[in-house]
GROMACS .gro file of C-alpha atoms in nm:
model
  333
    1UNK     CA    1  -1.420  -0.509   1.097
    2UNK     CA    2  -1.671  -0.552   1.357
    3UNK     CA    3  -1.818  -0.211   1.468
    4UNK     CA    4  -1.927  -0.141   1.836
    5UNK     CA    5  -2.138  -0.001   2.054
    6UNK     CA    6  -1.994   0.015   2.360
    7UNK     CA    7  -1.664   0.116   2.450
    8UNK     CA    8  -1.459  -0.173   2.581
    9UNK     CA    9  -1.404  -0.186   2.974
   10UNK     CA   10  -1.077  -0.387   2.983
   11UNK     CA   11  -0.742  -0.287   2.787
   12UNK     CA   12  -0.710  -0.638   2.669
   13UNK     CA   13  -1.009  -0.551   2.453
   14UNK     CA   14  -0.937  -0.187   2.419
   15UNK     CA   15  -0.598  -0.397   2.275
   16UNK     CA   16  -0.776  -0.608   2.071
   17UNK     CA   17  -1.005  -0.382   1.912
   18UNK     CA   18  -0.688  -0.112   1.824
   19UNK     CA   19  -0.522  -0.423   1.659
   20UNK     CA   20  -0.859  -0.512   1.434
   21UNK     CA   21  -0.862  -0.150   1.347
   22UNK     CA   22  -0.509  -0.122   1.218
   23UNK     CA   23  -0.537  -0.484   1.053
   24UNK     CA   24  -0.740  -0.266   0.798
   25UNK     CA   25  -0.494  -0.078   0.657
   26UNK     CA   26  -0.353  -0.059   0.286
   27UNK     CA   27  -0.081  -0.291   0.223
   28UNK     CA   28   0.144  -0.362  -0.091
   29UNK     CA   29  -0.023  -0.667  -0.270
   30UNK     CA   30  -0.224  -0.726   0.025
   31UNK     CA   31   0.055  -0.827   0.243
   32UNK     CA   32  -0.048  -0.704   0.604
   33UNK     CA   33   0.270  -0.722   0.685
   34UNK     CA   34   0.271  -0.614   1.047
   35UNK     CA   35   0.209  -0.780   1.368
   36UNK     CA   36   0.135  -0.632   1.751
   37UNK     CA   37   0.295  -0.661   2.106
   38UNK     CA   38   0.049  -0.632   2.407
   39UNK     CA   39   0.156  -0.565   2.706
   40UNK     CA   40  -0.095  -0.377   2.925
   41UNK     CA   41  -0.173  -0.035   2.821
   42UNK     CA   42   0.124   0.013   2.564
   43UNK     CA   43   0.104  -0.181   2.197
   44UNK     CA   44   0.411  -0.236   2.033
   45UNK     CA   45   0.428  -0.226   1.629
   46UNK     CA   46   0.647  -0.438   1.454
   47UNK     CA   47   0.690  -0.555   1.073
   48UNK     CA   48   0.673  -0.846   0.942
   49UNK     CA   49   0.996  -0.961   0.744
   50UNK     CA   50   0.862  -1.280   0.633
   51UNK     CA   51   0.574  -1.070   0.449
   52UNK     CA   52   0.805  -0.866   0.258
   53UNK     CA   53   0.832  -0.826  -0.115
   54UNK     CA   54   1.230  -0.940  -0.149
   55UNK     CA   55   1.190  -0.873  -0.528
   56UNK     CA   56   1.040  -0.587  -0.569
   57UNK     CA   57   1.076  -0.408  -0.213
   58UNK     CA   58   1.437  -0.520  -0.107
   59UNK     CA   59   1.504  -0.237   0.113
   60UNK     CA   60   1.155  -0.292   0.257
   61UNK     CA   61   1.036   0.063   0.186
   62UNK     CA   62   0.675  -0.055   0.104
   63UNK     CA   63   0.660  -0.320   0.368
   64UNK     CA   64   0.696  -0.009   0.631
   65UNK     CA   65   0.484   0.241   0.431
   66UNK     CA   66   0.202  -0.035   0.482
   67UNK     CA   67   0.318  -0.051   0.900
   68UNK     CA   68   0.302   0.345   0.885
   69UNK     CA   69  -0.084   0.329   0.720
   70UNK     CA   70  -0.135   0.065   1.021
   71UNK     CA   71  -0.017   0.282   1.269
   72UNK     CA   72  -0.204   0.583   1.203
   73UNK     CA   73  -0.468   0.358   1.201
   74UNK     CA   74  -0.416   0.226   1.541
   75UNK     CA   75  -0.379   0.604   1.657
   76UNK     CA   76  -0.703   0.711   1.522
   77UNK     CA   77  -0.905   0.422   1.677
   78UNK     CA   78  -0.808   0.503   1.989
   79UNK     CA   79  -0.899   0.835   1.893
   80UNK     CA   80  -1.264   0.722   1.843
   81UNK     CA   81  -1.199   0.532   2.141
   82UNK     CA   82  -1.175   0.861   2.354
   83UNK     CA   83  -0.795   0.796   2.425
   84UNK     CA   84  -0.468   0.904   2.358
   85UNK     CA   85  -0.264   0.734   2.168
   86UNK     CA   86   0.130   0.850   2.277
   87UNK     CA   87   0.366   0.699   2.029
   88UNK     CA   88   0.760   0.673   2.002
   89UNK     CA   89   0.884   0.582   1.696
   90UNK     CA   90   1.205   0.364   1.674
   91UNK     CA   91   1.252   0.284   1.984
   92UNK     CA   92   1.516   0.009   1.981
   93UNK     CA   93   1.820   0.060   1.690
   94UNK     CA   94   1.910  -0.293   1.747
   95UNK     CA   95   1.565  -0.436   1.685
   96UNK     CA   96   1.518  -0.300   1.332
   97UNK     CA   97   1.147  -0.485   1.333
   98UNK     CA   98   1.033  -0.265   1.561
   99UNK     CA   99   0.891   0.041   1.455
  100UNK     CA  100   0.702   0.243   1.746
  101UNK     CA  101   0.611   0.188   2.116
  102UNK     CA  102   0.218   0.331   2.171
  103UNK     CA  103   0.136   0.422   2.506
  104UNK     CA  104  -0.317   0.429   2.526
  105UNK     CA  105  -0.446   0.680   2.759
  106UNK     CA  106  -0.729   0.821   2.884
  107UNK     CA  107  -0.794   1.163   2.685
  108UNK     CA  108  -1.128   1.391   2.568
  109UNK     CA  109  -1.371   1.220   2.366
  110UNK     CA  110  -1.273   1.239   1.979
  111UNK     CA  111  -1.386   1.507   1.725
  112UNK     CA  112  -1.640   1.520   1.476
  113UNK     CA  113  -1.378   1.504   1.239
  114UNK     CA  114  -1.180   1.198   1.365
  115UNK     CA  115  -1.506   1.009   1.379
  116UNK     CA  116  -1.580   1.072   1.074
  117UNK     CA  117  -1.223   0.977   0.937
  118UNK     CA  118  -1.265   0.662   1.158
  119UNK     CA  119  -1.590   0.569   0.999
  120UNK     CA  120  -1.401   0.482   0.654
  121UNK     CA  121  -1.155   0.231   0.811
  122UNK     CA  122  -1.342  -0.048   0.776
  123UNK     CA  123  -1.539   0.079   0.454
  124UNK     CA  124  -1.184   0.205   0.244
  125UNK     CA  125  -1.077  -0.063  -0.044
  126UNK     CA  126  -0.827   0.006  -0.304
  127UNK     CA  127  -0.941   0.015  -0.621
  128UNK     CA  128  -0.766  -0.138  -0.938
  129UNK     CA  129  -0.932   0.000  -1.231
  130UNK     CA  130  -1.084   0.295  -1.396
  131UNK     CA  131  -1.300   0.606  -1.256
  132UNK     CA  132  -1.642   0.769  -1.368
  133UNK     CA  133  -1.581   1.071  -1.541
  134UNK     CA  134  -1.642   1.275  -1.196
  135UNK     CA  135  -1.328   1.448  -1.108
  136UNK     CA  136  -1.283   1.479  -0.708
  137UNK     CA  137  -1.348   1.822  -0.621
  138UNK     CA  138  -1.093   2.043  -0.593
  139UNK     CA  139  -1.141   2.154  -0.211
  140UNK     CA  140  -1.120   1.820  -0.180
  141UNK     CA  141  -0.768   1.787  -0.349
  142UNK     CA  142  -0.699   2.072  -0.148
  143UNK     CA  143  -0.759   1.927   0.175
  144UNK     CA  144  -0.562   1.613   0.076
  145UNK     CA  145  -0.268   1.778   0.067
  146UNK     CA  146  -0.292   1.927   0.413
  147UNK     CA  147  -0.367   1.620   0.531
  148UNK     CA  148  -0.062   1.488   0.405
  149UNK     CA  149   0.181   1.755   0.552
  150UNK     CA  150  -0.024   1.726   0.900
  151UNK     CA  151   0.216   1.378   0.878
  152UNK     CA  152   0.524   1.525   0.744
  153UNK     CA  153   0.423   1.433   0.354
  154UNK     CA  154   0.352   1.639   0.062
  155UNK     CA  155   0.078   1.538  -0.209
  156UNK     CA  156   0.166   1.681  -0.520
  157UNK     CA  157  -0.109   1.673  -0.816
  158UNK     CA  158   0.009   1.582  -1.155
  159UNK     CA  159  -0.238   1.839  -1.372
  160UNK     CA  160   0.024   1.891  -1.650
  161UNK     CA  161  -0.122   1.657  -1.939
  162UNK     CA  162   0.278   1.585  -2.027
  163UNK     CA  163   0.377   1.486  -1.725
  164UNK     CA  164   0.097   1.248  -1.700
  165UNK     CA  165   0.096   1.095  -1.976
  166UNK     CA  166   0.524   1.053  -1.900
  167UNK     CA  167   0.398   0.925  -1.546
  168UNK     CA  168   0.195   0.682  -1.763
  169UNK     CA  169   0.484   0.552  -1.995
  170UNK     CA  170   0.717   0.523  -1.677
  171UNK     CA  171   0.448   0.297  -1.499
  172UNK     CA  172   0.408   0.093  -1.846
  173UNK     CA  173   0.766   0.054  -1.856
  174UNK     CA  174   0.823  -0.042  -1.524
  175UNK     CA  175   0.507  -0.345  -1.547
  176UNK     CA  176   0.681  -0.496  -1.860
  177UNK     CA  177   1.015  -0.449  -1.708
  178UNK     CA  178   0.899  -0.617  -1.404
  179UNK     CA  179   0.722  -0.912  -1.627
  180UNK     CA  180   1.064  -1.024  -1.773
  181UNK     CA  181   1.175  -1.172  -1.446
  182UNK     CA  182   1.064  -1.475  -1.342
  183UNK     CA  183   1.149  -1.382  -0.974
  184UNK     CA  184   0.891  -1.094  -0.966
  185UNK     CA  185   0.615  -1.317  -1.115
  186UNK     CA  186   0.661  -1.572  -0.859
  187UNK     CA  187   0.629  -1.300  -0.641
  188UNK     CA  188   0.335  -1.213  -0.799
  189UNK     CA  189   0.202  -1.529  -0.788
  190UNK     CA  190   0.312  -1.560  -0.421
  191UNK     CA  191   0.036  -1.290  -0.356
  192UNK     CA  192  -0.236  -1.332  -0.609
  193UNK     CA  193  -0.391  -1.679  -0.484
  194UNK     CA  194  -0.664  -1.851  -0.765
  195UNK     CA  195  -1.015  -1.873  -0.697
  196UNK     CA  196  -1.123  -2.070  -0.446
  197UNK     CA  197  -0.796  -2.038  -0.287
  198UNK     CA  198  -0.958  -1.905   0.093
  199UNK     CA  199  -0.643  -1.669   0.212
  200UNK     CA  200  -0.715  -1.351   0.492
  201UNK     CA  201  -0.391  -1.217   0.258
  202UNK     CA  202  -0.299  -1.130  -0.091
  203UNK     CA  203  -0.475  -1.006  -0.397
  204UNK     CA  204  -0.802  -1.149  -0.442
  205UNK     CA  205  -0.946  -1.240  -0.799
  206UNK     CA  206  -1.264  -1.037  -0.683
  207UNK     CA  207  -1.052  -0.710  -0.611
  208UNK     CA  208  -0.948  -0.661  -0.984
  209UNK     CA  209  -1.113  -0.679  -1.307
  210UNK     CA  210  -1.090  -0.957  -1.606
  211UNK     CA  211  -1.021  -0.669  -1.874
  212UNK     CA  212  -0.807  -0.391  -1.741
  213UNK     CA  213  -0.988  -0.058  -1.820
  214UNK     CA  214  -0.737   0.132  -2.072
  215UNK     CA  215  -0.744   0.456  -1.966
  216UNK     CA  216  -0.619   0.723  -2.164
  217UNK     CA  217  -0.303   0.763  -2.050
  218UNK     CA  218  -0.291   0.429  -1.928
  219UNK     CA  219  -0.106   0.338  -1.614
  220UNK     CA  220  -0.039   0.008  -1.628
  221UNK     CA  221  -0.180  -0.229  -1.365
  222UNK     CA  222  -0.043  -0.569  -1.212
  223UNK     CA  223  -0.095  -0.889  -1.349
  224UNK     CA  224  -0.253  -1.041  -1.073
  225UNK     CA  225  -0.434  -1.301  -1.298
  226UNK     CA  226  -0.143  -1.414  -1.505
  227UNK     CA  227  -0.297  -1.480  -1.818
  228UNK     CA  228  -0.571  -1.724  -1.662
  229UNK     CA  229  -0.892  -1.481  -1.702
  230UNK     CA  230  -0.919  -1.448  -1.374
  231UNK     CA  231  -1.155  -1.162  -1.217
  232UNK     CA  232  -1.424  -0.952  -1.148
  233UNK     CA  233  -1.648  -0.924  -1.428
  234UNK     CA  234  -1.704  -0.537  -1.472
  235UNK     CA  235  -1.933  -0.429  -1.681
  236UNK     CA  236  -1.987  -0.039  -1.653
  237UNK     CA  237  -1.803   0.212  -1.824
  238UNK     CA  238  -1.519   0.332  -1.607
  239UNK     CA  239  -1.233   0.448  -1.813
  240UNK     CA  240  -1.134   0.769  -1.683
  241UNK     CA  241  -0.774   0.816  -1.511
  242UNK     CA  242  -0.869   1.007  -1.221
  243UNK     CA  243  -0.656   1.250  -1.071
  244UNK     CA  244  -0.299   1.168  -1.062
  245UNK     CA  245  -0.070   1.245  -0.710
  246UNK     CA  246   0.237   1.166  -0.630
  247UNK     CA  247   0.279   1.136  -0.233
  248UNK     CA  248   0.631   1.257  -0.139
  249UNK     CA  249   0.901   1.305   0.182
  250UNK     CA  250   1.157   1.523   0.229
  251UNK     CA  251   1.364   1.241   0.339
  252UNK     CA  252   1.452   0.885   0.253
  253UNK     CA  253   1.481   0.706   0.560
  254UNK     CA  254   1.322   0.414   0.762
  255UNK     CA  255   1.148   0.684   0.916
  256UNK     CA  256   1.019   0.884   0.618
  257UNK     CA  257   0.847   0.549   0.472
  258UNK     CA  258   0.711   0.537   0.793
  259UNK     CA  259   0.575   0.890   0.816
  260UNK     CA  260   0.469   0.853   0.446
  261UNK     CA  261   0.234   0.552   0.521
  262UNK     CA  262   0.065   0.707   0.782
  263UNK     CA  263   0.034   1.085   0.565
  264UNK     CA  264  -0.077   0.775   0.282
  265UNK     CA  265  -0.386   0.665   0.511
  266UNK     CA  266  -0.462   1.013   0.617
  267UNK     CA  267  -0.542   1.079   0.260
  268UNK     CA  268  -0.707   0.788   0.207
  269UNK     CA  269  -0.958   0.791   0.456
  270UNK     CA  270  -1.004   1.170   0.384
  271UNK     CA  271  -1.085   1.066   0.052
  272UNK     CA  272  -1.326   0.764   0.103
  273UNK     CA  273  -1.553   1.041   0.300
  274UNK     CA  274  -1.662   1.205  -0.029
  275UNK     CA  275  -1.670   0.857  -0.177
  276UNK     CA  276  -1.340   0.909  -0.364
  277UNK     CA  277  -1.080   0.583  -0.427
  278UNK     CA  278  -0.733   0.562  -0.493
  279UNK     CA  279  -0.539   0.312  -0.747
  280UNK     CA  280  -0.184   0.250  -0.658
  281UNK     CA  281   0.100   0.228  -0.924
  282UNK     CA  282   0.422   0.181  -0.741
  283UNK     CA  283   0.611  -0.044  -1.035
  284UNK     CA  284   0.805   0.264  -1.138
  285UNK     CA  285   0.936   0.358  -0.768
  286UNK     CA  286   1.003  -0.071  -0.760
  287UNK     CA  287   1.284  -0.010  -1.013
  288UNK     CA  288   1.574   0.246  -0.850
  289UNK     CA  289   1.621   0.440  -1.169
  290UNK     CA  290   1.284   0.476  -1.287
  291UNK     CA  291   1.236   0.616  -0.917
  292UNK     CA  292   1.553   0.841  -0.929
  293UNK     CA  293   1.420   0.998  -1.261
  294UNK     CA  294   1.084   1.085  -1.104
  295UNK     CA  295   1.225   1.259  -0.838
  296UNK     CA  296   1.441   1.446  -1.023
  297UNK     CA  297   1.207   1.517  -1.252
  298UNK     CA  298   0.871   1.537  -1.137
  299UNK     CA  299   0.958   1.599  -0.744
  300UNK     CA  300   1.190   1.857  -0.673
  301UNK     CA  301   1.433   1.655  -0.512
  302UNK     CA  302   1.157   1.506  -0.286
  303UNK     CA  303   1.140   1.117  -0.250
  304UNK     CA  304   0.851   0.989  -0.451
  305UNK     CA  305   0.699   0.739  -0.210
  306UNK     CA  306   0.360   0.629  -0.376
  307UNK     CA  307   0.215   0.717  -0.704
  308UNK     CA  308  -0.126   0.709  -0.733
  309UNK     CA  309  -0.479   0.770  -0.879
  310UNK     CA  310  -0.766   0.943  -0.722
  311UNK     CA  311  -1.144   0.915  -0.843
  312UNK     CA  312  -1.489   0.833  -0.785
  313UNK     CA  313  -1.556   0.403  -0.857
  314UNK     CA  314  -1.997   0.473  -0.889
  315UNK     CA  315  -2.047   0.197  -0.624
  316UNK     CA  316  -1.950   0.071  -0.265
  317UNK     CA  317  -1.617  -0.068  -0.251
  318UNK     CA  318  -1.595  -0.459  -0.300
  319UNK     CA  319  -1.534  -0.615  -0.002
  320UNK     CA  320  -1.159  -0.728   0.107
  321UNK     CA  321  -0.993  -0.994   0.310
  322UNK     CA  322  -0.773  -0.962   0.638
  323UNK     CA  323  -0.583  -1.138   0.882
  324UNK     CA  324  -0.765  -1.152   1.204
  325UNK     CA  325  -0.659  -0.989   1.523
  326UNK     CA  326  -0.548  -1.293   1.711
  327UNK     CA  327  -0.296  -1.369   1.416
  328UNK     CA  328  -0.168  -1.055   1.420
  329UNK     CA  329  -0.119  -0.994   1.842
  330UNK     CA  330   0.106  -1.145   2.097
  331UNK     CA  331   0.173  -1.107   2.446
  332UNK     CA  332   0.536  -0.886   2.502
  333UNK     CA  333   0.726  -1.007   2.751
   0.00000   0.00000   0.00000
């Protein structure tokens, strides 16, 4: 993302910049699968069904937990923008696609805090490996969690060596479940282009590792490279787990996937100030009663929405790809 240094004068390109920023966010496999409506001062945000996993996200609760990580986005750039960004969410029940009107207007300059949060937009990367043997700290953890609820989300910790280690075994189980259809590896497949295949999508060879670090417990990862050796060649010793979270709603609607994907880049970018990474594991809440068991189990009745670990990587994050803004923004009629 292209940074700036002055603010722009026209709300095309206040528009344009607000749709850059949000084309940032976390996505399942890399999917971005989101697009904008312009129309003066208010944005529209919209997913993307052509982008969504039909194998492994049928009911498209990842596809709008990625929109909801865009659209907090979007909010907090017009944050460091010095505006207000006034959103309604679901605007339209018969235009299912559409998943918040966002009015921009003129408001005090931003915090200290939100600049700082919007700072790591451009700089966050998911990470698909092992950690150092730093553990975050714990006012950090701390603070993660109210982040979360600030969106209507709860972080839990996992600290109970048991029920990581069964968190573990679930995601395991849910990777070679997932491996036995052929469906899910096309999927996969779909997503994860080769090297040398230029894409602004999808799951670069350069954003995982040849070897999977085996943590102990290991949580399985995807297999983006299907058996070709493809990857990043890493070299250090990075074999911790991390900390383990579970982000959950109290609901499991439309609208608590998209309240959990904002509370989901809240966290994130919380995190990425103290130089702290998260590795997603979402095969087990891909398979309905591998999900159902968590939440009884491990949740309280809350809906598991992500699972996830947290830790430090001992570099800068490698750098990703994204659709640009004019592929992602159209004019609303």
């Amino acid at each position: 993302m292209k940074s700036i240094t002055v603010a722009p004068a026209s709300a095309d390109e206040v528009a344009a910049f607000l749709i850059e920023a949000a084309g940032q966010a976390p996505s399942v496999h890399n999917t971005q699968p989101w697009w904008f409506g312009v129309r003066g001062s208010r944005l529209t945000v919209h997913a993307d069904a052509d982008r969504r996993l039909d194998v492994a996200d049928p009911d498209g609760r990842e596809m709008l937990i990625s929109c909801g990580a865009a659209l907090f986005t979007l909010r907090l750039a017009a944050r460091h923008l010095g505006y207000a960004a006034e959103e309604r969410l679901w605007p339209d029940p018969e235009r299912t696609m559409l998943l918040a009107d966002v009015d921009i207007a003129r408001q005090r300059p931003a915090t200290a805090d939100e600049q700082r949060m919007f700072a790591q937009v451009s700089r966050r990367r998911t990470h698909r490996g092992g950690f150092t043997p730093e553990r975050p700290p714990p006012a950090l953890l701390s603070k993660l969690s109210n982040e979360a609820r600030r969106e209507g989300a709860s972080l839990r910790l996992v600290a109970d060596p048991r029920a990581r280690q069964a968190m573990a075994a679930l995601s395991e189980t849910a990777e070679q479940t997932q491996r036995l259809s052929v469906d899910y590896t096309t999927e996969v497949a779909r997503w994860a282009p080769a090297p040398g295949d230029h894409r602004n999508d999808g799951v670069q060879p350069g954003a995982y590792p040849r070897e999977p670090r085996h943590t102990a417990p290991y949580f399985a990862t995807r297999d983006f490279a299907r058996g070709q050796g493809w990857g990043h060649h890493d070299g250090d010793s990075r074999d911790a787990t991390g900390t383990v979270a579970l982000l959950m709603t109290p609901g499991d609607t439309p609208a608590d996937w998209l309240n959990a994907g904002m509370a989901l880049q809240r966290v994130l970018l919380c995190a990425a100030e103290e130089d702290v990474s998260a590795a997603f594991h979402t095969q087990a809440l891909e398979l309905p009663e591998l999900r159902d068991f968590i939440r009884t189990r491990f949740c309280g009745g809350a809906h598991p929405q992500m699972l996830m670990r947290l830790g430090h990587t001992g570099g800068e994050p490698a750098d990703g790809v994204r659709r640009p803004e004019t592929d992602i923004a159209r004019d609303e009629p």
